[in-house]
Structure formats: structure tokens, C-alpha cells
Coordinates of N, CA and C in Angstrom, one line a residue:
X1 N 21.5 9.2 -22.7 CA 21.7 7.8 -22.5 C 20.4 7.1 -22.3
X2 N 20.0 5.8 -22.5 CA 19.0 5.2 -22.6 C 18.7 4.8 -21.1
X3 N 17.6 4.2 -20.9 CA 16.8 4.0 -19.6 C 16.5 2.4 -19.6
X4 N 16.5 1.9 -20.9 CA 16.7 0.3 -20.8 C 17.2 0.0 -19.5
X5 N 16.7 -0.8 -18.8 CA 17.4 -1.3 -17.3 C 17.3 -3.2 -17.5
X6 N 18.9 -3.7 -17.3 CA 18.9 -4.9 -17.3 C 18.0 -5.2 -16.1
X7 N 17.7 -6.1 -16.4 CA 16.7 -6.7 -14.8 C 17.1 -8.0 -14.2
X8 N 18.0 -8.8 -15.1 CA 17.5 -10.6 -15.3 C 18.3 -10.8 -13.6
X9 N 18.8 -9.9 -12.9 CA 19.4 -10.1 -11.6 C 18.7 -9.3 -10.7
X10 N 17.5 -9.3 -11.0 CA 16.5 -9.0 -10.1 C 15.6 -10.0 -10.0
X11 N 15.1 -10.2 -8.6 CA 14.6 -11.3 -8.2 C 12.8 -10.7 -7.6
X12 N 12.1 -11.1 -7.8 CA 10.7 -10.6 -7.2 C 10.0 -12.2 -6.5
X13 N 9.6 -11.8 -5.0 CA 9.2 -12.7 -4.5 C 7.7 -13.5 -4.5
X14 N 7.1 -11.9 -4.7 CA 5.7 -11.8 -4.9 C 4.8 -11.0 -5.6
X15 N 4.2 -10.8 -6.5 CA 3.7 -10.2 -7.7 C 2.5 -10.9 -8.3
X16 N 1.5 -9.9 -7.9 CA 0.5 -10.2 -8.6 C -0.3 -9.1 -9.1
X17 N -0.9 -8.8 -10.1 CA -1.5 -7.7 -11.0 C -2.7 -8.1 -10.9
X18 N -3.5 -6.5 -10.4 CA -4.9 -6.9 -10.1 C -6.1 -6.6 -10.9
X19 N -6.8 -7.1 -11.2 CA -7.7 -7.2 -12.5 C -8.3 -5.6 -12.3
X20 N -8.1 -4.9 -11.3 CA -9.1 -3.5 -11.2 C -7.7 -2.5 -12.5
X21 N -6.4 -3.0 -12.3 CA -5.3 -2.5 -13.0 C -5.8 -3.1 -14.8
X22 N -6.3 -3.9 -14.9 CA -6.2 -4.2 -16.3 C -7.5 -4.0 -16.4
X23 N -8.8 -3.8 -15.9 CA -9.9 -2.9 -16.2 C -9.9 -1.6 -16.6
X24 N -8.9 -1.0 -15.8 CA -8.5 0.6 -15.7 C -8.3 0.7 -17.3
X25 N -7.4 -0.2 -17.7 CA -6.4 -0.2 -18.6 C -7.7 -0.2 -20.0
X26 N -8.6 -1.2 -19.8 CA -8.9 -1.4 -21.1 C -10.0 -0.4 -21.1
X27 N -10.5 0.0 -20.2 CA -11.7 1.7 -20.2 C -10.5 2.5 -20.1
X28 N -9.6 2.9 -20.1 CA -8.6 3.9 -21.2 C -8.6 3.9 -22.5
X29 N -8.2 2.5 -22.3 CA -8.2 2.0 -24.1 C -9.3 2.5 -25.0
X30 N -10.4 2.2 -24.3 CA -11.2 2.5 -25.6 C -12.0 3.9 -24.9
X31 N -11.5 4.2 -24.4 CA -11.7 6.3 -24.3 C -10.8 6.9 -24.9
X32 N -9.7 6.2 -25.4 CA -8.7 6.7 -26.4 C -8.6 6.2 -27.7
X33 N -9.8 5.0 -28.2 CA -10.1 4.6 -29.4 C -9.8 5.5 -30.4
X34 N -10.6 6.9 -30.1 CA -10.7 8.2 -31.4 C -9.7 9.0 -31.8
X35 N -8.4 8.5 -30.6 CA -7.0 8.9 -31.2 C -6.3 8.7 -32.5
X36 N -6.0 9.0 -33.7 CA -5.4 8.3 -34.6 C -4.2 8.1 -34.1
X37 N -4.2 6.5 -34.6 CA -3.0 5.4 -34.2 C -1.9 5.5 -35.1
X38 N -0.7 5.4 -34.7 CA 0.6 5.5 -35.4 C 0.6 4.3 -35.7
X39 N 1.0 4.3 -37.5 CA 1.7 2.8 -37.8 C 2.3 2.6 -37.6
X40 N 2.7 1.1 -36.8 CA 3.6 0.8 -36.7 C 4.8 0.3 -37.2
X41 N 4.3 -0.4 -38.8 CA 5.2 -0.5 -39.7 C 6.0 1.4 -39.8
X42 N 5.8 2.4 -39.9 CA 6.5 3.4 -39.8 C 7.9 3.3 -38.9
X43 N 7.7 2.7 -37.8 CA 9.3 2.6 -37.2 C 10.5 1.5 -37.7
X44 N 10.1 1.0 -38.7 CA 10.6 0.1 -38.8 C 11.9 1.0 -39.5
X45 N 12.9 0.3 -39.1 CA 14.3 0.3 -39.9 C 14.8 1.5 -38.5
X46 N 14.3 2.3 -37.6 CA 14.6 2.6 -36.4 C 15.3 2.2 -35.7
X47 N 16.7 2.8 -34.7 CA 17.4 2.2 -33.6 C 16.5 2.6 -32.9
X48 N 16.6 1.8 -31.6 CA 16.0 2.6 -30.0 C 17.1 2.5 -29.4
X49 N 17.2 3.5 -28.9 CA 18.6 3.7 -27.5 C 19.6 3.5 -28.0
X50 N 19.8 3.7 -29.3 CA 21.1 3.2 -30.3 C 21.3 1.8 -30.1
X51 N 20.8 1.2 -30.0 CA 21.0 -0.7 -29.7 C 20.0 -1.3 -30.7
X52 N 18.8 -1.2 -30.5 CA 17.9 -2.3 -30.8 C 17.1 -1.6 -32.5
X53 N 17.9 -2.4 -33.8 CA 17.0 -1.9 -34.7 C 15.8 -2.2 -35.3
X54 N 15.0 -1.8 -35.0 CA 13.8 -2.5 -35.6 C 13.7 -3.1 -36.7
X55 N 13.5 -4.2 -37.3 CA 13.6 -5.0 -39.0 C 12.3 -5.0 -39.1
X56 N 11.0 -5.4 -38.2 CA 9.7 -5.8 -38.8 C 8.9 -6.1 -38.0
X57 N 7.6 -5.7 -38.4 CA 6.7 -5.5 -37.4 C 5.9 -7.4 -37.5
X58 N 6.0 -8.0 -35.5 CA 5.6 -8.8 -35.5 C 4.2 -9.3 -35.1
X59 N 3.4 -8.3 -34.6 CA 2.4 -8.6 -34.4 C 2.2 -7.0 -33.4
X60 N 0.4 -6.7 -33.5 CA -0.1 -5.5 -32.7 C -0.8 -5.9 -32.0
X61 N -1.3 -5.3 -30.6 CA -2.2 -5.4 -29.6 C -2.6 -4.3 -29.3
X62 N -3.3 -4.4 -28.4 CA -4.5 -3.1 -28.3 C -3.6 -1.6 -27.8
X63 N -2.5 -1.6 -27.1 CA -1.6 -1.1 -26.4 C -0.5 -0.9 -27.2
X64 N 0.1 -2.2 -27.8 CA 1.3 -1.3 -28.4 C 1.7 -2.7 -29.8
X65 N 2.8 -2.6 -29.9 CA 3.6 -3.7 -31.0 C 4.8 -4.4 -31.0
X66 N 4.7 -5.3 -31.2 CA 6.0 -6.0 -31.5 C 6.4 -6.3 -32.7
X67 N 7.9 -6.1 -32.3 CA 9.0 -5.9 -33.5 C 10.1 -7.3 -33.7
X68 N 10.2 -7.3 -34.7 CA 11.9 -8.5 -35.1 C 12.7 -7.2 -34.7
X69 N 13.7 -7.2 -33.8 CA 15.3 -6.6 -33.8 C 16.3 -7.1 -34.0
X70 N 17.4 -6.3 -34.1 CA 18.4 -6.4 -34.0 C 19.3 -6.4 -32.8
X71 N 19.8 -6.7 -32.3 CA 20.7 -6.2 -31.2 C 22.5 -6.4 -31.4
X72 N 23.0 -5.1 -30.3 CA 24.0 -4.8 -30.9 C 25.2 -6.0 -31.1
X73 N 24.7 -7.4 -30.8 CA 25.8 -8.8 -30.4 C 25.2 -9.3 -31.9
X74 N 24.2 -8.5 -32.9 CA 23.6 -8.9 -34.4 C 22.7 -10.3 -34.0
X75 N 22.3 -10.4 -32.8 CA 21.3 -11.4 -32.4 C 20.3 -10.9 -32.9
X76 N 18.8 -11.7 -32.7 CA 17.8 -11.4 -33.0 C 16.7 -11.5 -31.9
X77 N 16.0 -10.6 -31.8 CA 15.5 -10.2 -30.6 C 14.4 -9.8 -30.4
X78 N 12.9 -9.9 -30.0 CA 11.7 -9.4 -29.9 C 11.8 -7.7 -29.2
X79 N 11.2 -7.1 -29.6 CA 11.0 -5.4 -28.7 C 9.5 -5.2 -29.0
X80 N 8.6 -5.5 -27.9 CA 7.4 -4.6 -27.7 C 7.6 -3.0 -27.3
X81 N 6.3 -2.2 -28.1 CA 6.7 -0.9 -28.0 C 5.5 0.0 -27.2
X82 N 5.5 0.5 -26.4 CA 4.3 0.8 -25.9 C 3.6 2.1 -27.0
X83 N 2.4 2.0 -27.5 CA 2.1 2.9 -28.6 C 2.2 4.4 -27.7
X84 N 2.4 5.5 -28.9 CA 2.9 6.8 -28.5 C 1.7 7.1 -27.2
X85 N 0.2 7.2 -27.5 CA -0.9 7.5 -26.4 C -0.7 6.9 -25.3
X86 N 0.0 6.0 -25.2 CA -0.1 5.2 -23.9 C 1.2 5.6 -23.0
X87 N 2.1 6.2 -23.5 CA 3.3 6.5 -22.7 C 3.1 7.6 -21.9
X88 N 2.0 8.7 -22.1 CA 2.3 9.7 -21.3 C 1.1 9.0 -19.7
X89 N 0.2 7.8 -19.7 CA -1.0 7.9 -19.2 C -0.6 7.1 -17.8
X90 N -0.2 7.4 -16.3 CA 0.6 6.4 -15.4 C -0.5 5.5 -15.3
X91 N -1.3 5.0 -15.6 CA -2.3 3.9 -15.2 C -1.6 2.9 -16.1
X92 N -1.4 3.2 -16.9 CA -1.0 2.4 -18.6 C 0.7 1.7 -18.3
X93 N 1.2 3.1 -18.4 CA 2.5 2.5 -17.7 C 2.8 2.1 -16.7
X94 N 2.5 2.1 -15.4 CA 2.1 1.4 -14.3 C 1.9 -0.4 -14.7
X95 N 1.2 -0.2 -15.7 CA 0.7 -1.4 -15.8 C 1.8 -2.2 -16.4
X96 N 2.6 -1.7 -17.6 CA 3.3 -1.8 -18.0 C 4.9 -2.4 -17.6
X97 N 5.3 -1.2 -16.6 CA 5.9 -1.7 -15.6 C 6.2 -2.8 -14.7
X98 N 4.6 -3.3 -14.3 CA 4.5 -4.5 -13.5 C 4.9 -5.8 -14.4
X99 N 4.2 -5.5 -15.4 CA 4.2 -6.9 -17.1 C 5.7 -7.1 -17.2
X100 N 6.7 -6.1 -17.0 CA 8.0 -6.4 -17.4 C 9.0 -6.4 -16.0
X101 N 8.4 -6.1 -15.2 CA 8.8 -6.8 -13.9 C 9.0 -8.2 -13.5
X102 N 7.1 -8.5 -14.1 CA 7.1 -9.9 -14.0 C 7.9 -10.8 -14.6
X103 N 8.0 -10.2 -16.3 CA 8.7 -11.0 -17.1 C 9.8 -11.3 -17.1
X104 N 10.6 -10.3 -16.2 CA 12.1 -10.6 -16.0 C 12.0 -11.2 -14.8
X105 N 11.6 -11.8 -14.1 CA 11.8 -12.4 -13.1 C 11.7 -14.1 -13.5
X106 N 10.9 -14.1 -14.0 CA 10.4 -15.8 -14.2 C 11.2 -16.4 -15.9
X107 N 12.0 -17.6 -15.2 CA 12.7 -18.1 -15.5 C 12.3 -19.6 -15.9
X108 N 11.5 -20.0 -17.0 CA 11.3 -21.2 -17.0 C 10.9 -21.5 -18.8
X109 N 11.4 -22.7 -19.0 CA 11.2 -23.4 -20.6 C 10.5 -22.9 -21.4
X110 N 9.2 -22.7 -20.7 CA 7.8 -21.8 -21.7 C 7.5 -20.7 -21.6
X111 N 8.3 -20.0 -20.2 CA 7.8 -18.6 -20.7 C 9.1 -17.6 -21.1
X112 N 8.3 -16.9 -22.5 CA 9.1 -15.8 -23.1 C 10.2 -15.0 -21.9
X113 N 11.7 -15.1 -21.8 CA 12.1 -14.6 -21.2 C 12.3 -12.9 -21.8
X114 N 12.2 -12.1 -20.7 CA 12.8 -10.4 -20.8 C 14.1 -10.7 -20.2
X115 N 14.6 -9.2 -20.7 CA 15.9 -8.8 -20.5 C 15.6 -7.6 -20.2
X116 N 15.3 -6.2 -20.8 CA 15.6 -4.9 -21.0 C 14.1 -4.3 -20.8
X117 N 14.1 -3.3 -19.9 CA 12.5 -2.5 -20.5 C 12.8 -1.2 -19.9
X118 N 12.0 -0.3 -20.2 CA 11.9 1.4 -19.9 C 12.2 2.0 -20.5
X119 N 12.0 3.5 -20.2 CA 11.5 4.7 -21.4 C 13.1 5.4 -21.7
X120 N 12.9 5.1 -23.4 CA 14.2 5.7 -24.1 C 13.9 7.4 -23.9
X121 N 15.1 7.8 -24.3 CA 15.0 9.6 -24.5 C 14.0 9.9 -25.3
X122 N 13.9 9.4 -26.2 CA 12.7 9.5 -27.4 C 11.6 9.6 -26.7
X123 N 11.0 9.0 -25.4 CA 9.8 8.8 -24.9 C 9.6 7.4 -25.4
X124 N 10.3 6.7 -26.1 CA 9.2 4.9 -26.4 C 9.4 4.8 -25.0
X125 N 8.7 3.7 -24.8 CA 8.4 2.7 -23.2 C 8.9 1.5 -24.3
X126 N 9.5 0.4 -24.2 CA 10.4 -0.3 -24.9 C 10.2 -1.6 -23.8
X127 N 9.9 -3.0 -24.2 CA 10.6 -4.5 -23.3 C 11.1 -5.1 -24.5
X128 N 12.7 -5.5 -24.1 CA 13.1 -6.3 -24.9 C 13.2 -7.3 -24.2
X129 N 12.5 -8.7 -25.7 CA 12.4 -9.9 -24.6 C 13.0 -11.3 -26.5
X130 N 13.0 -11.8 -25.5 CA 13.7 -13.3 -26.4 C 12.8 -13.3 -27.5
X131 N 12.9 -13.9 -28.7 CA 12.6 -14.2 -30.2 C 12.6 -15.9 -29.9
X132 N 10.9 -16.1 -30.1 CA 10.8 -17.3 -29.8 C 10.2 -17.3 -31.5
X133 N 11.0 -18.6 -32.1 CA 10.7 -18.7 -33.2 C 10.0 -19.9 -33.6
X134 N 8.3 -19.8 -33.8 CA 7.6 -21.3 -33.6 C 6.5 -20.9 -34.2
X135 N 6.2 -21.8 -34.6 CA 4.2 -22.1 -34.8 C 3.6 -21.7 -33.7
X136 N 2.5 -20.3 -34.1 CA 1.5 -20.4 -32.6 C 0.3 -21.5 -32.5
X137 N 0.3 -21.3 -31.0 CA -0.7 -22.4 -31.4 C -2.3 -22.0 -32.1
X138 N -2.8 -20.6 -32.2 CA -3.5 -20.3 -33.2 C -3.7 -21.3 -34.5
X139 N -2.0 -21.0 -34.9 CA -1.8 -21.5 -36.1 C -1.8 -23.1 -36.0
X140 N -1.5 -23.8 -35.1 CA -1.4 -25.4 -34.9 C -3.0 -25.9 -34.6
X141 N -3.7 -24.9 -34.3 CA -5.4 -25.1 -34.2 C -5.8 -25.3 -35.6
X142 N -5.6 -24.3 -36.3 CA -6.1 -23.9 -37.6 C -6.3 -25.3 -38.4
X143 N -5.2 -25.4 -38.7 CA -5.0 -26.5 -39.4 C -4.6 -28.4 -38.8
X144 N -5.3 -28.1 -37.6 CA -5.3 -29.7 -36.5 C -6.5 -29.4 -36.2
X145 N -7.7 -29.2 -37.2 CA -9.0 -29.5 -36.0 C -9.4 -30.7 -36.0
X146 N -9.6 -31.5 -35.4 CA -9.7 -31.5 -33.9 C -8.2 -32.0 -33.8
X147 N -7.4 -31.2 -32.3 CA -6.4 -31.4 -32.2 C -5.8 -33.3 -31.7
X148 N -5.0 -33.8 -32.0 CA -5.1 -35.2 -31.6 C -4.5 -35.1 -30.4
X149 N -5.1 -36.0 -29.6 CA -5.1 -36.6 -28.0 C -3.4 -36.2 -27.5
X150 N -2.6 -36.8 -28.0 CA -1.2 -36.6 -27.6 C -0.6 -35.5 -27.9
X151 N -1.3 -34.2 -29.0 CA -0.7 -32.8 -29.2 C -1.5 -32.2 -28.2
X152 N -2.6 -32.5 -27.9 CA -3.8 -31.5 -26.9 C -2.6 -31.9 -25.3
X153 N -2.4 -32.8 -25.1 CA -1.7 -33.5 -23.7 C -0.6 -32.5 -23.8
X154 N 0.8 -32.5 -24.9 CA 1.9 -31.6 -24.9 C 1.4 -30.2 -24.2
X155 N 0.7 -29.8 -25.3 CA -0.1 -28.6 -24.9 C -0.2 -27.8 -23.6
X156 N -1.1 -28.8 -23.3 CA -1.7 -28.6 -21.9 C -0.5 -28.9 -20.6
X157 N 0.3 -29.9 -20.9 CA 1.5 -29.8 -20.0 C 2.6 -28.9 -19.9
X158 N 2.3 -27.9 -21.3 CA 3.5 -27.0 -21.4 C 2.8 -25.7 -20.8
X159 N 1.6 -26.0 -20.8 CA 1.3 -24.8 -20.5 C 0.6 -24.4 -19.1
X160 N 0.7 -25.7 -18.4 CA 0.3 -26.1 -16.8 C 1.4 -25.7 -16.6
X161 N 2.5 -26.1 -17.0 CA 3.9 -25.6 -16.2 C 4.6 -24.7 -16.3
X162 N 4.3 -24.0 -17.0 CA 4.5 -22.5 -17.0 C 3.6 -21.7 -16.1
X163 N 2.7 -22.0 -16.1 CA 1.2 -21.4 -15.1 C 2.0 -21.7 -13.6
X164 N 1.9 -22.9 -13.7 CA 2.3 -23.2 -12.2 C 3.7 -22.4 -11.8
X165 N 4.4 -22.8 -12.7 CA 6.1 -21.9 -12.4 C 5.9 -19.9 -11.6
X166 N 4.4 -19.8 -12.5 CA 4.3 -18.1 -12.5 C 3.8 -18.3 -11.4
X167 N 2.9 -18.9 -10.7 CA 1.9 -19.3 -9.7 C 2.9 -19.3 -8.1
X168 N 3.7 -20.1 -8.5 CA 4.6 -20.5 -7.5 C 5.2 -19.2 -6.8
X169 N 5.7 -18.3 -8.3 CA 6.2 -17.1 -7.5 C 5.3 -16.2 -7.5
X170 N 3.7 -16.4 -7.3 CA 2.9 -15.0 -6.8 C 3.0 -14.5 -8.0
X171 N 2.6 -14.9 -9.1 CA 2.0 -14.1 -10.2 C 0.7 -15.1 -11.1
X172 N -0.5 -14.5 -11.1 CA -1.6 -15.0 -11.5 C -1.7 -14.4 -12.8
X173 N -1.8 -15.2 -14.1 CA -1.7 -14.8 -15.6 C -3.4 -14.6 -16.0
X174 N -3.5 -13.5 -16.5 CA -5.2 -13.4 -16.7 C -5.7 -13.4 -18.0
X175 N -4.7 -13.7 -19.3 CA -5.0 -12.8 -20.4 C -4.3 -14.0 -21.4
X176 N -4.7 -15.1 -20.7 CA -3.8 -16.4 -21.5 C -4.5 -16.1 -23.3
X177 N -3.7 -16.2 -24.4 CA -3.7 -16.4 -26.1 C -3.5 -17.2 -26.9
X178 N -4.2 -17.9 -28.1 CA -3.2 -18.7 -28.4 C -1.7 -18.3 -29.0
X179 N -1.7 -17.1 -29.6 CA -0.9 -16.7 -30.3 C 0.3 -16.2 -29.7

């Protein structure tokens, strides 16, 4: 049986991830550069835990990938996958752990809500989180330079209040993207 653990009725009062944890993380990272990396288009068309099927790879980071799914209500669904090297390393997953702690806890308009995370039989380390379907703002930069006065203001107010929301409950965001 799977290790997916609902969380969204768990409540965390105080949480904060400390930069010596995401230092650790990224001098792993690149001590494990020389590993050949699994593609991740390769899993695609994959269940995890019999629930979640993978359709398409949405984007990679240094650690792992995100997927379009499926889920079993035929919703559509985001699943980050922690890459194969990183699942056996407790610094990594530690770290990992805490990221989807936080995410299921914090409840507000702009941030990506989680639902689901932890290690399937298979060994993936797995967060399933909401399918936010939008322009990043990468992409809203690209082609708005210079952004105008009243899109830069939206921006910055969607994104103070999300900050503040995380703030409020004792979680400091270090690793803000546009994407």
C-alpha cells in the first residue's frame, strides 16, 4: 500500500527551514552532479501508488520534476517527484519533508496548495499538489518589458500576501522564482 499521507488536516504552528538545510542540500547537489540523471520524460504514462498517472513532464529542478497527473476522481493534478539519487540521501529528504509539511499547511489564494506527499513502495518520494493553470510570470516578463505600473502593483500585492500569509505562520520563503 502506498505511504501518500493526506495532510490538509494537519495544522503546523511554527516552521521555519534553515538556510544551513538548503546549503547542505545544494553541496550534495553538485557532489552528485556526476551521477547520470534519469529522464524524466521516461516515467511518463506511469501510475504512482496506483492513483496518480503521470501524462507529462511539467517542468525540472535541480532535485527532482514535475508532472501533469491524473488522479483517481480523473482530476488533474501536479506531482513533484523527488529524482531517484535523492531519495536514498536523509539530508535531501529531510529537506523535502519539511517543503511538504509546509505546503500542506498554508492555506491561502497564491500559494500552490498540497495534498498528498511520501515515499511510494517503488521508493519515489512523491508531493501531490494543485494544478495551477496560468502564465508564469517568467513568461508575463518576457513579453511586458517594462512591466506597466498597475501589472508590477498586482504582482507585488499577490505576492506580499502570500509572503506575509507564510510569515504569519513561521515560515520564511528563501528561494522566491518567477516561474
Amino acid at each position: 500500500s502506498s505511504t501518500l499521507s493526506r495532510t490538509r488536516s494537519r495544522s503546523l504552528s511554527r516552521l521555519t527551514i534553515p538556510p544551513s538545510s538548503l546549503d547542505t542540500t545544494a553541496r550534495h547537489a553538485s557532489a552528485m552532479s556526476n551521477t547520470p540523471r534519469e529522464d524524466p520524460q521516461a516515467r511518463v504514462g506511469t501510475v504512482l501508488g496506483g492513483r496518480y498517472k503521470l501524462l507529462k513532464v511539467l517542468g525540472e529542478g535541480g532535485i527532482g520534476a514535475v508532472y501533469l497527473a491524473e488522479a483517481p476522481d480523473r482530476s488533474r493534478v501536479a506531482v513533484k517527484l523527488l529524482r531517484a539519487e535523492y531519495t536514498t540521501d536523509p539530508e535531501t529528504r529531510a529537506r523535502c519533508d519539511r517543503e511538504a509539511r509546509v505546503m500542506t499547511s498554508l492555506v491561502h489564494e497564491h500559494i500552490v496548495r498540497a495534498w498528498e506527499f511520501g515515499r511510494l513502495p517503488s521508493g519515489d518520494v512523491a508531493l501531490v499538489m494543485e494544478l495551477v493553470e496560468a502564465e508564469t510570470l517568467r513568461s508575463v516578463y518576457s513579453h511586458s518589458r517594462p512591466l506597466q505600473p498597475l501589472i508590477a502593483m498586482e504582482i507585488a500585492r499577490q505576492l506580499g500576501g502570500a509572503l506575509a500569509h507564510a510569515h504569519a505562520q513561521g515560515v520564511v520563503h528563501r528561494d522566491l522564482k518567477p516561474a
